[in-house]
Short mmCIF file of C-alpha atoms in Angstrom, two decimals:
data_model
loop_
_atom_site.label_atom_id
_atom_site.label_comp_id
_atom_site.label_asym_id
_atom_site.label_seq_id
_atom_site.Cartn_x
_atom_site.Cartn_y
_atom_site.Cartn_z
CA MET A 1 147.08 -46.59 -183.56
CA SER A 2 149.55 -49.45 -182.91
CA TYR A 3 148.00 -52.85 -182.25
CA LEU A 4 149.68 -56.21 -181.89
CA SER A 5 148.31 -59.71 -181.28
CA ILE A 6 150.66 -62.55 -180.40
CA GLY A 7 149.79 -66.23 -180.09
CA ASN A 8 151.62 -69.36 -178.98
CA VAL A 9 153.00 -67.82 -175.79
CA ASN A 10 151.99 -68.38 -172.16
CA ILE A 11 152.94 -66.51 -169.01
CA VAL A 12 153.88 -69.32 -166.61
CA GLY A 13 155.27 -67.48 -163.59
CA ILE A 14 155.71 -64.08 -161.94
CA SER A 15 157.86 -63.13 -158.94
CA ALA A 16 158.89 -59.92 -157.19
CA CYS A 17 161.63 -58.71 -154.87
CA VAL A 18 161.79 -55.55 -152.77
CA PRO A 19 164.46 -54.10 -150.47
CA LYS A 20 164.14 -54.95 -146.78
CA GLU A 21 164.25 -51.32 -145.65
CA VAL A 22 160.80 -49.83 -145.09
CA GLU A 23 160.34 -46.06 -145.05
CA GLU A 24 157.11 -44.63 -143.68
CA VAL A 25 155.61 -41.54 -145.30
CA SER A 26 154.88 -40.24 -141.80
CA ASP A 27 158.66 -40.05 -141.18
CA PHE A 28 159.33 -37.81 -144.20
CA SER A 29 161.11 -34.75 -142.82
CA LEU A 30 159.29 -32.19 -144.98
CA PHE A 31 155.86 -33.38 -143.86
CA SER A 32 153.96 -32.38 -140.76
CA ILE A 33 151.67 -35.04 -139.31
CA ASP A 34 148.72 -33.51 -141.16
CA ASP A 35 150.73 -33.28 -144.40
CA ALA A 36 151.62 -36.97 -144.16
CA ILE A 37 148.01 -37.97 -143.55
CA ASN A 38 146.79 -35.87 -146.50
CA PHE A 39 149.54 -37.16 -148.78
CA SER A 40 148.71 -40.80 -147.99
CA LYS A 41 145.00 -40.18 -148.39
CA THR A 42 145.53 -38.62 -151.83
CA THR A 43 148.25 -40.87 -153.25
CA GLY A 44 147.45 -44.09 -151.41
CA VAL A 45 151.11 -44.41 -150.37
CA GLU A 46 151.78 -45.04 -146.68
CA ARG A 47 155.21 -46.64 -146.95
CA ARG A 48 157.65 -47.97 -149.53
CA ARG A 49 160.89 -49.91 -149.82
CA LYS A 50 164.24 -48.22 -150.35
CA SER A 51 167.35 -49.97 -151.61
CA PRO A 52 170.77 -49.43 -150.01
CA VAL A 53 173.38 -47.50 -151.98
CA ASP A 54 175.05 -50.71 -153.19
CA VAL A 55 171.85 -52.49 -154.30
CA CYS A 56 170.74 -51.93 -157.90
CA SER A 57 167.56 -52.79 -159.75
CA SER A 58 169.46 -55.68 -161.35
CA ASP A 59 170.08 -57.17 -157.89
CA LEU A 60 166.36 -57.12 -157.07
CA CYS A 61 165.50 -58.59 -160.48
CA PHE A 62 168.21 -61.24 -160.07
CA LYS A 63 166.71 -62.41 -156.76
CA ALA A 64 163.21 -62.50 -158.28
CA ALA A 65 164.44 -64.46 -161.31
CA GLU A 66 166.54 -66.88 -159.27
CA LYS A 67 163.56 -67.84 -157.11
CA LEU A 68 161.16 -68.07 -160.04
CA ILE A 69 163.49 -70.29 -162.08
CA GLU A 70 163.94 -72.55 -159.07
CA GLU A 71 160.19 -72.92 -158.43
CA LEU A 72 159.45 -73.49 -162.12
CA GLY A 73 162.04 -76.26 -162.15
CA TRP A 74 163.65 -74.82 -165.25
CA ALA A 75 167.22 -75.70 -166.16
CA THR A 76 169.18 -72.52 -166.76
CA ASN A 77 170.39 -73.76 -170.16
CA GLU A 78 166.73 -73.96 -171.29
CA ILE A 79 166.25 -70.18 -171.05
CA GLU A 80 166.91 -68.75 -174.49
CA CYS A 81 166.11 -65.07 -174.04
CA LEU A 82 166.37 -62.55 -171.22
CA LEU A 83 165.03 -59.00 -171.37
CA PHE A 84 165.79 -56.34 -168.78
CA VAL A 85 163.57 -53.26 -168.71
CA SER A 86 164.64 -50.44 -166.41
CA GLN A 87 165.61 -46.79 -166.17
CA THR A 88 168.28 -47.60 -163.59
CA PRO A 89 170.78 -49.92 -165.29
CA ASP A 90 174.06 -50.93 -163.66
CA TYR A 91 176.23 -48.97 -166.09
CA THR A 92 176.09 -46.63 -169.07
CA LEU A 93 177.63 -49.60 -170.85
CA PRO A 94 177.64 -52.59 -171.09
CA ALA A 95 174.00 -53.60 -171.13
CA THR A 96 172.76 -54.96 -167.81
CA SER A 97 170.94 -57.88 -169.46
CA THR A 98 174.23 -59.50 -170.47
CA ILE A 99 175.49 -59.18 -166.89
CA LEU A 100 172.30 -60.80 -165.62
CA GLN A 101 172.65 -63.62 -168.15
CA HIS A 102 176.01 -64.45 -166.60
CA ARG A 103 174.87 -63.98 -162.98
CA LEU A 104 171.92 -66.32 -163.49
CA GLY A 105 174.14 -68.95 -165.11
CA LEU A 106 172.29 -68.88 -168.42
CA SER A 107 173.82 -70.24 -171.59
CA THR A 108 175.98 -68.01 -173.78
CA ASP A 109 173.47 -68.88 -176.50
CA CYS A 110 170.87 -66.80 -174.63
CA TYR A 111 169.57 -63.71 -176.44
CA THR A 112 169.76 -60.64 -174.18
CA LEU A 113 168.32 -57.15 -174.53
CA ASP A 114 168.03 -53.99 -172.42
CA ILE A 115 164.93 -51.81 -172.82
CA SER A 116 164.95 -48.29 -171.39
CA SER A 117 161.37 -47.69 -170.32
CA GLY A 118 159.54 -46.75 -167.14
CA CYS A 119 155.83 -46.67 -166.36
CA SER A 120 154.76 -48.52 -169.52
CA GLY A 121 157.90 -50.66 -169.51
CA TRP A 122 156.44 -54.01 -168.49
CA VAL A 123 153.76 -53.82 -171.20
CA ASP A 124 156.35 -52.71 -173.78
CA ALA A 125 158.80 -55.47 -172.91
CA LEU A 126 156.08 -58.12 -172.68
CA SER A 127 155.32 -57.48 -176.35
CA VAL A 128 158.98 -57.88 -177.30
CA ILE A 129 159.63 -61.12 -175.45
CA SER A 130 156.29 -62.56 -176.56
CA SER A 131 157.21 -61.81 -180.18
CA LEU A 132 160.57 -63.55 -179.75
CA LEU A 133 158.99 -66.68 -178.30
CA SER A 134 155.92 -66.90 -180.54
CA HIS A 135 157.83 -68.39 -183.49
CA GLY A 136 158.92 -71.43 -181.50
CA SER A 137 162.62 -71.12 -182.23
CA MET A 138 163.06 -69.97 -178.63
CA LYS A 139 161.03 -71.93 -176.09
CA LYS A 140 161.55 -70.19 -172.74
CA GLY A 141 162.31 -66.63 -171.73
CA ILE A 142 162.56 -64.35 -168.71
CA LEU A 143 161.41 -60.72 -168.57
CA LEU A 144 163.02 -58.72 -165.76
CA ALA A 145 161.47 -55.36 -164.89
CA GLY A 146 162.67 -53.19 -162.06
CA ASP A 147 163.85 -49.79 -160.93
CA THR A 148 165.62 -48.29 -157.94
CA ILE A 149 164.05 -44.97 -158.80
CA LEU A 150 164.61 -43.49 -155.34
CA LYS A 151 168.27 -43.08 -156.27
CA PHE A 152 167.06 -40.35 -158.64
CA CYS A 153 164.74 -38.61 -156.16
CA SER A 154 165.82 -35.68 -154.03
CA GLU A 155 165.12 -36.23 -150.33
CA THR A 156 164.17 -32.55 -150.19
CA ASP A 157 161.52 -32.80 -152.92
CA LYS A 158 158.06 -33.57 -151.56
CA SER A 159 156.69 -34.03 -155.08
CA THR A 160 158.77 -37.15 -155.78
CA TYR A 161 160.62 -38.61 -152.80
CA PRO A 162 157.61 -39.78 -150.73
CA LEU A 163 155.82 -41.21 -153.79
CA PHE A 164 158.28 -43.67 -155.26
CA GLY A 165 159.68 -47.02 -154.17
CA ASP A 166 162.21 -49.60 -155.36
CA ALA A 167 161.40 -53.09 -156.67
CA GLY A 168 162.46 -55.78 -159.12
CA THR A 169 160.34 -58.44 -160.81
CA ALA A 170 160.62 -61.48 -163.06
CA THR A 171 158.03 -62.81 -165.51
CA ALA A 172 158.54 -66.23 -167.10
CA LEU A 173 157.09 -67.06 -170.50
CA GLU A 174 157.25 -70.09 -172.73
CA PHE A 175 156.28 -71.11 -176.23
CA SER A 176 152.99 -72.99 -176.57
CA ASP A 177 151.65 -74.85 -179.58
CA LYS A 178 148.18 -73.59 -178.66
CA GLU A 179 147.28 -70.53 -180.70
CA GLU A 180 144.05 -69.53 -178.95
CA ASN A 181 145.48 -67.91 -175.79
CA ARG A 182 146.66 -64.76 -177.49
CA ILE A 183 148.19 -61.68 -175.88
CA HIS A 184 146.79 -58.45 -177.33
CA PHE A 185 148.51 -55.06 -177.18
CA THR A 186 148.02 -51.41 -178.02
CA PHE A 187 150.76 -48.76 -177.75
CA ASN A 188 151.12 -44.98 -177.92
CA SER A 189 153.75 -42.33 -177.29
CA ASP A 190 153.97 -38.55 -177.32
CA GLY A 191 157.45 -37.11 -176.95
CA GLU A 192 156.06 -33.57 -176.94
CA GLY A 193 155.34 -34.14 -173.25
CA SER A 194 158.69 -35.72 -172.46
CA ASP A 195 159.72 -32.94 -170.08
CA ALA A 196 156.83 -33.75 -167.69
CA ILE A 197 158.88 -36.58 -166.15
CA MET A 198 162.59 -36.06 -166.68
CA ILE A 199 166.11 -35.99 -165.28
CA MET A 200 167.80 -33.04 -166.99
CA ASP A 201 171.50 -33.88 -166.65
CA GLY A 202 173.55 -37.05 -166.77
CA GLY A 203 172.92 -38.19 -170.33
CA PHE A 204 174.78 -37.17 -173.46
CA ARG A 205 172.46 -34.26 -174.30
CA ASN A 206 173.34 -32.59 -170.99
CA PRO A 207 176.44 -34.28 -169.55
CA VAL A 208 177.21 -34.01 -165.85
CA ASN A 209 179.02 -30.76 -165.08
CA GLU A 210 179.95 -28.72 -162.02
CA LYS A 211 176.46 -27.20 -161.88
CA SER A 212 174.63 -30.54 -162.05
CA LEU A 213 174.98 -31.20 -158.32
CA ILE A 214 173.79 -27.80 -157.15
CA LYS A 215 170.40 -28.02 -155.43
CA GLU A 216 167.92 -25.36 -156.44
CA THR A 217 164.76 -24.32 -154.63
CA ILE A 218 161.89 -24.71 -157.08
CA SER A 219 159.12 -23.92 -154.60
CA GLU A 220 158.36 -24.55 -150.95
CA GLY A 221 159.25 -28.16 -150.13
CA ILE A 222 160.76 -28.82 -153.57
CA GLU A 223 164.53 -28.58 -153.74
CA ARG A 224 166.51 -30.63 -156.24
CA SER A 225 169.52 -30.73 -158.54
CA LYS A 226 169.61 -31.37 -162.27
CA LEU A 227 170.48 -35.01 -161.52
CA ASP A 228 167.19 -35.51 -159.66
CA LEU A 229 163.83 -36.54 -161.03
CA ILE A 230 161.38 -33.84 -162.15
CA LEU A 231 157.69 -34.71 -161.92
CA GLU A 232 155.24 -32.11 -163.21
CA GLY A 233 152.24 -33.39 -161.28
CA MET A 234 149.38 -31.57 -162.98
CA ASP A 235 150.65 -32.35 -166.48
CA VAL A 236 151.06 -36.03 -165.62
CA PHE A 237 147.64 -36.14 -163.96
CA SER A 238 145.88 -34.68 -167.02
CA PHE A 239 147.77 -37.07 -169.27
CA GLY A 240 147.02 -40.15 -167.15
CA ILE A 241 143.30 -39.68 -166.64
CA SER A 242 142.74 -39.11 -170.36
CA LYS A 243 145.12 -41.54 -172.06
CA ALA A 244 144.88 -44.60 -169.77
CA PRO A 245 141.11 -45.15 -170.06
CA GLN A 246 141.29 -44.35 -173.77
CA SER A 247 144.01 -46.97 -174.19
CA VAL A 248 142.03 -49.65 -172.35
CA ASN A 249 138.88 -48.91 -174.34
CA ASN A 250 140.81 -49.01 -177.62
CA LEU A 251 142.27 -52.40 -176.69
CA LEU A 252 138.89 -53.86 -175.74
CA ASN A 253 137.13 -52.47 -178.80
CA HIS A 254 139.78 -53.40 -181.35
CA PHE A 255 140.05 -57.00 -180.19
CA SER A 256 136.33 -57.39 -179.33
CA ILE A 257 137.07 -58.23 -175.69
CA ASP A 258 134.09 -58.29 -173.34
CA ILE A 259 134.92 -56.01 -170.42
CA GLU A 260 132.64 -58.04 -168.14
CA LYS A 261 134.77 -61.16 -168.69
CA ILE A 262 137.99 -59.56 -167.45
CA ASP A 263 138.84 -60.73 -163.93
CA TYR A 264 141.33 -57.97 -163.10
CA PHE A 265 142.51 -54.64 -164.43
CA ILE A 266 146.10 -53.98 -163.34
CA PHE A 267 147.08 -50.35 -163.75
CA HIS A 268 150.47 -48.74 -163.34
CA GLN A 269 150.50 -47.60 -159.71
CA ALA A 270 150.89 -43.87 -160.37
CA ASN A 271 148.90 -42.60 -157.40
CA LYS A 272 145.51 -43.60 -156.07
CA PHE A 273 143.71 -40.35 -156.79
CA MET A 274 144.68 -40.56 -160.46
CA ASN A 275 144.04 -44.28 -160.71
CA GLU A 276 140.62 -43.98 -159.12
CA LYS A 277 139.70 -41.37 -161.73
CA ILE A 278 140.74 -43.88 -164.40
CA ARG A 279 138.79 -46.70 -162.75
CA LYS A 280 135.63 -44.60 -162.52
CA LYS A 281 135.92 -43.42 -166.12
CA LEU A 282 136.01 -47.08 -167.17
CA LYS A 283 133.15 -47.89 -164.75
CA LEU A 284 135.10 -50.73 -163.19
CA PRO A 285 134.14 -52.23 -159.83
CA GLU A 286 136.66 -51.68 -157.04
CA GLU A 287 137.23 -55.41 -156.53
CA LYS A 288 138.58 -55.76 -160.06
CA VAL A 289 141.26 -53.07 -159.65
CA PRO A 290 143.90 -54.08 -157.07
CA TYR A 291 146.45 -51.67 -155.60
CA SER A 292 149.94 -52.17 -154.18
CA LEU A 293 150.52 -48.44 -153.59
CA LYS A 294 149.90 -48.55 -149.84
CA ASP A 295 152.99 -50.60 -149.02
CA PHE A 296 155.29 -50.06 -152.01
CA GLY A 297 154.53 -46.71 -153.65
CA ASN A 298 155.10 -46.11 -157.35
CA THR A 299 157.77 -48.61 -158.42
CA SER A 300 157.99 -47.49 -162.06
CA CYS A 301 158.15 -50.42 -164.53
CA ALA A 302 157.74 -52.96 -161.70
CA THR A 303 154.27 -51.82 -160.59
CA ILE A 304 152.14 -54.19 -162.68
CA PRO A 305 153.93 -57.48 -161.86
CA LEU A 306 154.48 -56.36 -158.24
CA THR A 307 150.75 -55.74 -157.88
CA LEU A 308 149.97 -59.15 -159.36
CA VAL A 309 152.32 -60.91 -156.92
CA THR A 310 151.37 -59.02 -153.77
CA GLN A 311 147.63 -58.69 -154.30
CA LEU A 312 146.61 -61.74 -156.35
CA GLN A 313 149.14 -64.46 -155.50
CA ASP A 314 146.65 -67.06 -154.25
CA ARG A 315 144.28 -66.66 -157.18
CA LEU A 316 147.12 -66.68 -159.70
CA ILE A 317 148.34 -69.99 -158.33
CA LYS A 318 144.93 -71.68 -158.13
CA GLN A 319 142.80 -70.29 -160.96
CA LYS A 320 142.66 -69.37 -164.60
CA LEU A 321 142.31 -65.59 -164.88
CA SER A 322 142.01 -62.96 -167.58
CA HIS A 323 143.73 -59.59 -167.13
CA VAL A 324 144.04 -56.20 -168.73
CA ALA A 325 147.17 -54.26 -167.78
CA CYS A 326 147.81 -50.60 -168.57
CA GLY A 327 151.07 -48.71 -168.13
CA PHE A 328 151.33 -44.94 -168.60
CA GLY A 329 153.84 -42.22 -167.77
CA VAL A 330 157.42 -41.27 -168.54
CA GLY A 331 158.07 -40.66 -172.20
CA LEU A 332 155.30 -39.79 -172.45
CA SER A 333 154.22 -43.29 -173.36
CA TRP A 334 151.27 -45.51 -172.63
CA GLY A 335 150.09 -48.98 -173.55
CA SER A 336 147.66 -51.71 -172.60
CA CYS A 337 147.59 -55.46 -172.96
CA TYR A 338 145.21 -58.37 -172.49
CA PHE A 339 146.58 -61.69 -171.25
CA GLN A 340 145.54 -64.81 -169.41
CA THR A 341 147.18 -66.74 -166.60
CA ASP A 342 146.34 -70.32 -165.69
CA GLN A 343 147.57 -71.61 -162.31
CA ILE A 344 150.98 -70.04 -162.71
CA VAL A 345 153.98 -70.19 -160.39
CA CYS A 346 153.97 -67.17 -158.08
CA PRO A 347 156.45 -67.29 -155.17
CA ASP A 348 156.04 -65.27 -151.99
CA LEU A 349 157.39 -61.73 -152.13
CA ILE A 350 161.16 -61.74 -151.66
CA GLU A 351 162.93 -59.23 -149.41
CA TYR A 352 166.58 -58.45 -150.08
#
């Protein structure tokens, strides 16, 4: 079991940006009216945001970061590290984080890093940037997490296209000389299940070829090419409802955290049926488990910060809160973390 505890770091701000275009589940061409109602009832998704062809996850993260930096009153030359976690980078190479460093006007002394991760990506990357800042050599950092995952979803695949949405987020952290507000983590991965959520072609194992673009009928209502996202629903469901509650319990037990003293549990927004199973297994009250699925769908690595911004903005700004976040999915990978926020900067949701 992998555990990590990091002190001397505070989360001081979180922001989020979504595309302006709203797509309603009820307008999905493969759904009848009854199908749309049943889908929304099961998944919790009624609508989501879709980015235009020329808008990337980096653009959404850039807008979120730009606004957050402005409201924090940070000088751009103070930011000494920038991490970008995504499965939809701008290019195969170079890394998108270096491009964002330049776009945001950060110093050339800024450390930059891309992390390829999805559902557990924000938790994964939070551990990395917290580790960088905890020594005090770097004082301020920005974690950007976002995906335009709909670019990978076939519009003729009812198992993926209606479920996902696009979003970008920014989380600001800074070094603190106070040791007591620690961030605790636990991590797991199991590559044996990697084919449960996968895009077959387009990497270097299976390069794009003339057959990659051919759409194949998998079953009724599921037609996709090898460049489109595969989601094996039952496999992912079984994985999620077993590993997520186990991860949270391991975190709480290992670090002797009182579950009653946690204000909010922020889960990756996989789908509501799955997440409710997880909530009930953990015996958590509904008011402690917020959802952003209804309006944004599953936004991959952006789900946790997007949920914080859209569902808890007022409380984040005004109060000191304790949180447990859990990400689980593609990889397969899963991880949980405990952290506190204390009257942080949290701008209104940005539309771009």
